[in-house]
Coordinates of C-alpha atoms in Angstrom, one line a residue:
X14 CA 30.0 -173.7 -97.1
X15 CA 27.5 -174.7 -99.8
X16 CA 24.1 -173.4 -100.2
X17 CA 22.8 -176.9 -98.9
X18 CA 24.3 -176.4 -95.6
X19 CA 23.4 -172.9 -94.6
X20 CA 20.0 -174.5 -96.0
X21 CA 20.0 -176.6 -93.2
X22 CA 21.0 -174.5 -90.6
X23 CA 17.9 -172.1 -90.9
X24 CA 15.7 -172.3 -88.4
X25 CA 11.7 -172.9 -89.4
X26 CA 9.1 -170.5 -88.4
X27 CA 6.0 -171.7 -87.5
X28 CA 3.6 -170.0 -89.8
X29 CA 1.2 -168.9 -87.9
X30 CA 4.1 -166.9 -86.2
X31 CA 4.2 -165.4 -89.3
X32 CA 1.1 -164.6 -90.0
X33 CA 0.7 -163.0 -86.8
X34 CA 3.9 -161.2 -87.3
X35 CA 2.0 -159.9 -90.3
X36 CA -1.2 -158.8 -88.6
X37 CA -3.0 -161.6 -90.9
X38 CA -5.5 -163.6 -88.6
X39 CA -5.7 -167.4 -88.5
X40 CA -9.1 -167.0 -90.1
X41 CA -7.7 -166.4 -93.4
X42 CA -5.1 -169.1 -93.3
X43 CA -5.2 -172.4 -94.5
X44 CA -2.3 -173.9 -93.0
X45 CA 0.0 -177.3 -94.9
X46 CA 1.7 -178.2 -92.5
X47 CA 3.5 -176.0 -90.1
X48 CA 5.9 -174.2 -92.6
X49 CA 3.3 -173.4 -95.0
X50 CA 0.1 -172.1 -95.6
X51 CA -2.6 -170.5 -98.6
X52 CA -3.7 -166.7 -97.6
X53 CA -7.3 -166.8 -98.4
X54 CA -9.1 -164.3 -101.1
X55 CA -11.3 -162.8 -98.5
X56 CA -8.4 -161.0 -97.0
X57 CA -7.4 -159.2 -100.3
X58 CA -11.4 -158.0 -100.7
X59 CA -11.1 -156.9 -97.1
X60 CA -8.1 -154.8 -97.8
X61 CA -8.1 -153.6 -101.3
X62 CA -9.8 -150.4 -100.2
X63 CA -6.7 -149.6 -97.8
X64 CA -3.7 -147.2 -99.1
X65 CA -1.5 -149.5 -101.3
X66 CA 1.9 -149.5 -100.2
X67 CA 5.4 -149.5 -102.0
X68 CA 6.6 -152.0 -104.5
X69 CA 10.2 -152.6 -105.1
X70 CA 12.0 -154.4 -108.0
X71 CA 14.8 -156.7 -108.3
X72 CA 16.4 -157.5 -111.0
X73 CA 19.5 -159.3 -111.9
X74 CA 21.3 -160.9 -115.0
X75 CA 23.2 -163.2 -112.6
X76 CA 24.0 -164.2 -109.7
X77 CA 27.4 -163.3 -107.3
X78 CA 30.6 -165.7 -107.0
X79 CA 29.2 -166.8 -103.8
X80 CA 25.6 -167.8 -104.9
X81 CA 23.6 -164.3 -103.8
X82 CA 20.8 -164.3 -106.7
X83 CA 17.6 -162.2 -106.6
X84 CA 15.8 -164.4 -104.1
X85 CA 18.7 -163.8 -101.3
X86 CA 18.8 -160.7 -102.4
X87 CA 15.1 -159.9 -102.1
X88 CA 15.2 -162.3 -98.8
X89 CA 18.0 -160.0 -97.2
X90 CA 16.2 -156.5 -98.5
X91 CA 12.9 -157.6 -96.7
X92 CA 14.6 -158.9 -93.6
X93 CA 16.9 -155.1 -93.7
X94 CA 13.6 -153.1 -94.3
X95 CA 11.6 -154.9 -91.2
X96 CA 14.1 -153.9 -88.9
X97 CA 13.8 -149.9 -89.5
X98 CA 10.1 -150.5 -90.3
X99 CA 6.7 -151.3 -87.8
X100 CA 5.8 -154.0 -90.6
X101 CA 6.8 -155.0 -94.1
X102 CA 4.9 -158.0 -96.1
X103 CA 6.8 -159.0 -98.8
X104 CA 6.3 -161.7 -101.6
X105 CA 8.9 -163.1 -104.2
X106 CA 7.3 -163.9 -107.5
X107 CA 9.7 -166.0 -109.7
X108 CA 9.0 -164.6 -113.5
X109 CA 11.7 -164.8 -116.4
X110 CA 11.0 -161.8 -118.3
X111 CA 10.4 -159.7 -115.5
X112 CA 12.6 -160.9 -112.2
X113 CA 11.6 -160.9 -109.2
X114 CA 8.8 -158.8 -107.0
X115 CA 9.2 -157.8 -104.2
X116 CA 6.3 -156.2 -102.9

């Protein structure tokens, strides 16, 4: 199966699902679309006097035979933390000298 089809096959989220998920309110979303949406500034003033949490690091020089590169990777690491976890907001940040952040 090619990374295409599995592509496809996902099923969509609806954003604010997500955000609520999250514990972030609609008041700090601006939503594009259903799928996709900006996390306003005021939120990170708001909480930049809570306890910071834990960041974790992926890095990789390539990807497997089957196509698993550090996004998956980071993807499937979130998804496996939020199960043993209350909550877990994560972020991938595409860099070249410095991977992926997965925070």
């Amino acid at each position: 199966m090619e990374d295409i089809d599995i592509a496809r096959q996902a099923k969509l989220k609806n954003i604010t699902e997500v955000a609520t998920k999250l514990g972030i309110n609609e008041e700090y979303i601006e939503q594009y679309g259903k799928y996709k949406a900006k996390i306003s500034n005021k939120l990170y003033e708001e909480m930049k006097s809570k306890k910071d949490g834990n960041l974790i690091l992926v890095t990789s020089i390539n990807p497997t035979p089957l196509g698993e590169g550090k996004t998956t990777i980071s993807i499937g690491l979130a998804d496996g933390l939020s199960r043993n976890r209350k909550k877990i907001n994560f972020s991938i940040k595409r860099t070249i000298t410095s991977g992926q952040f997965l925070a």
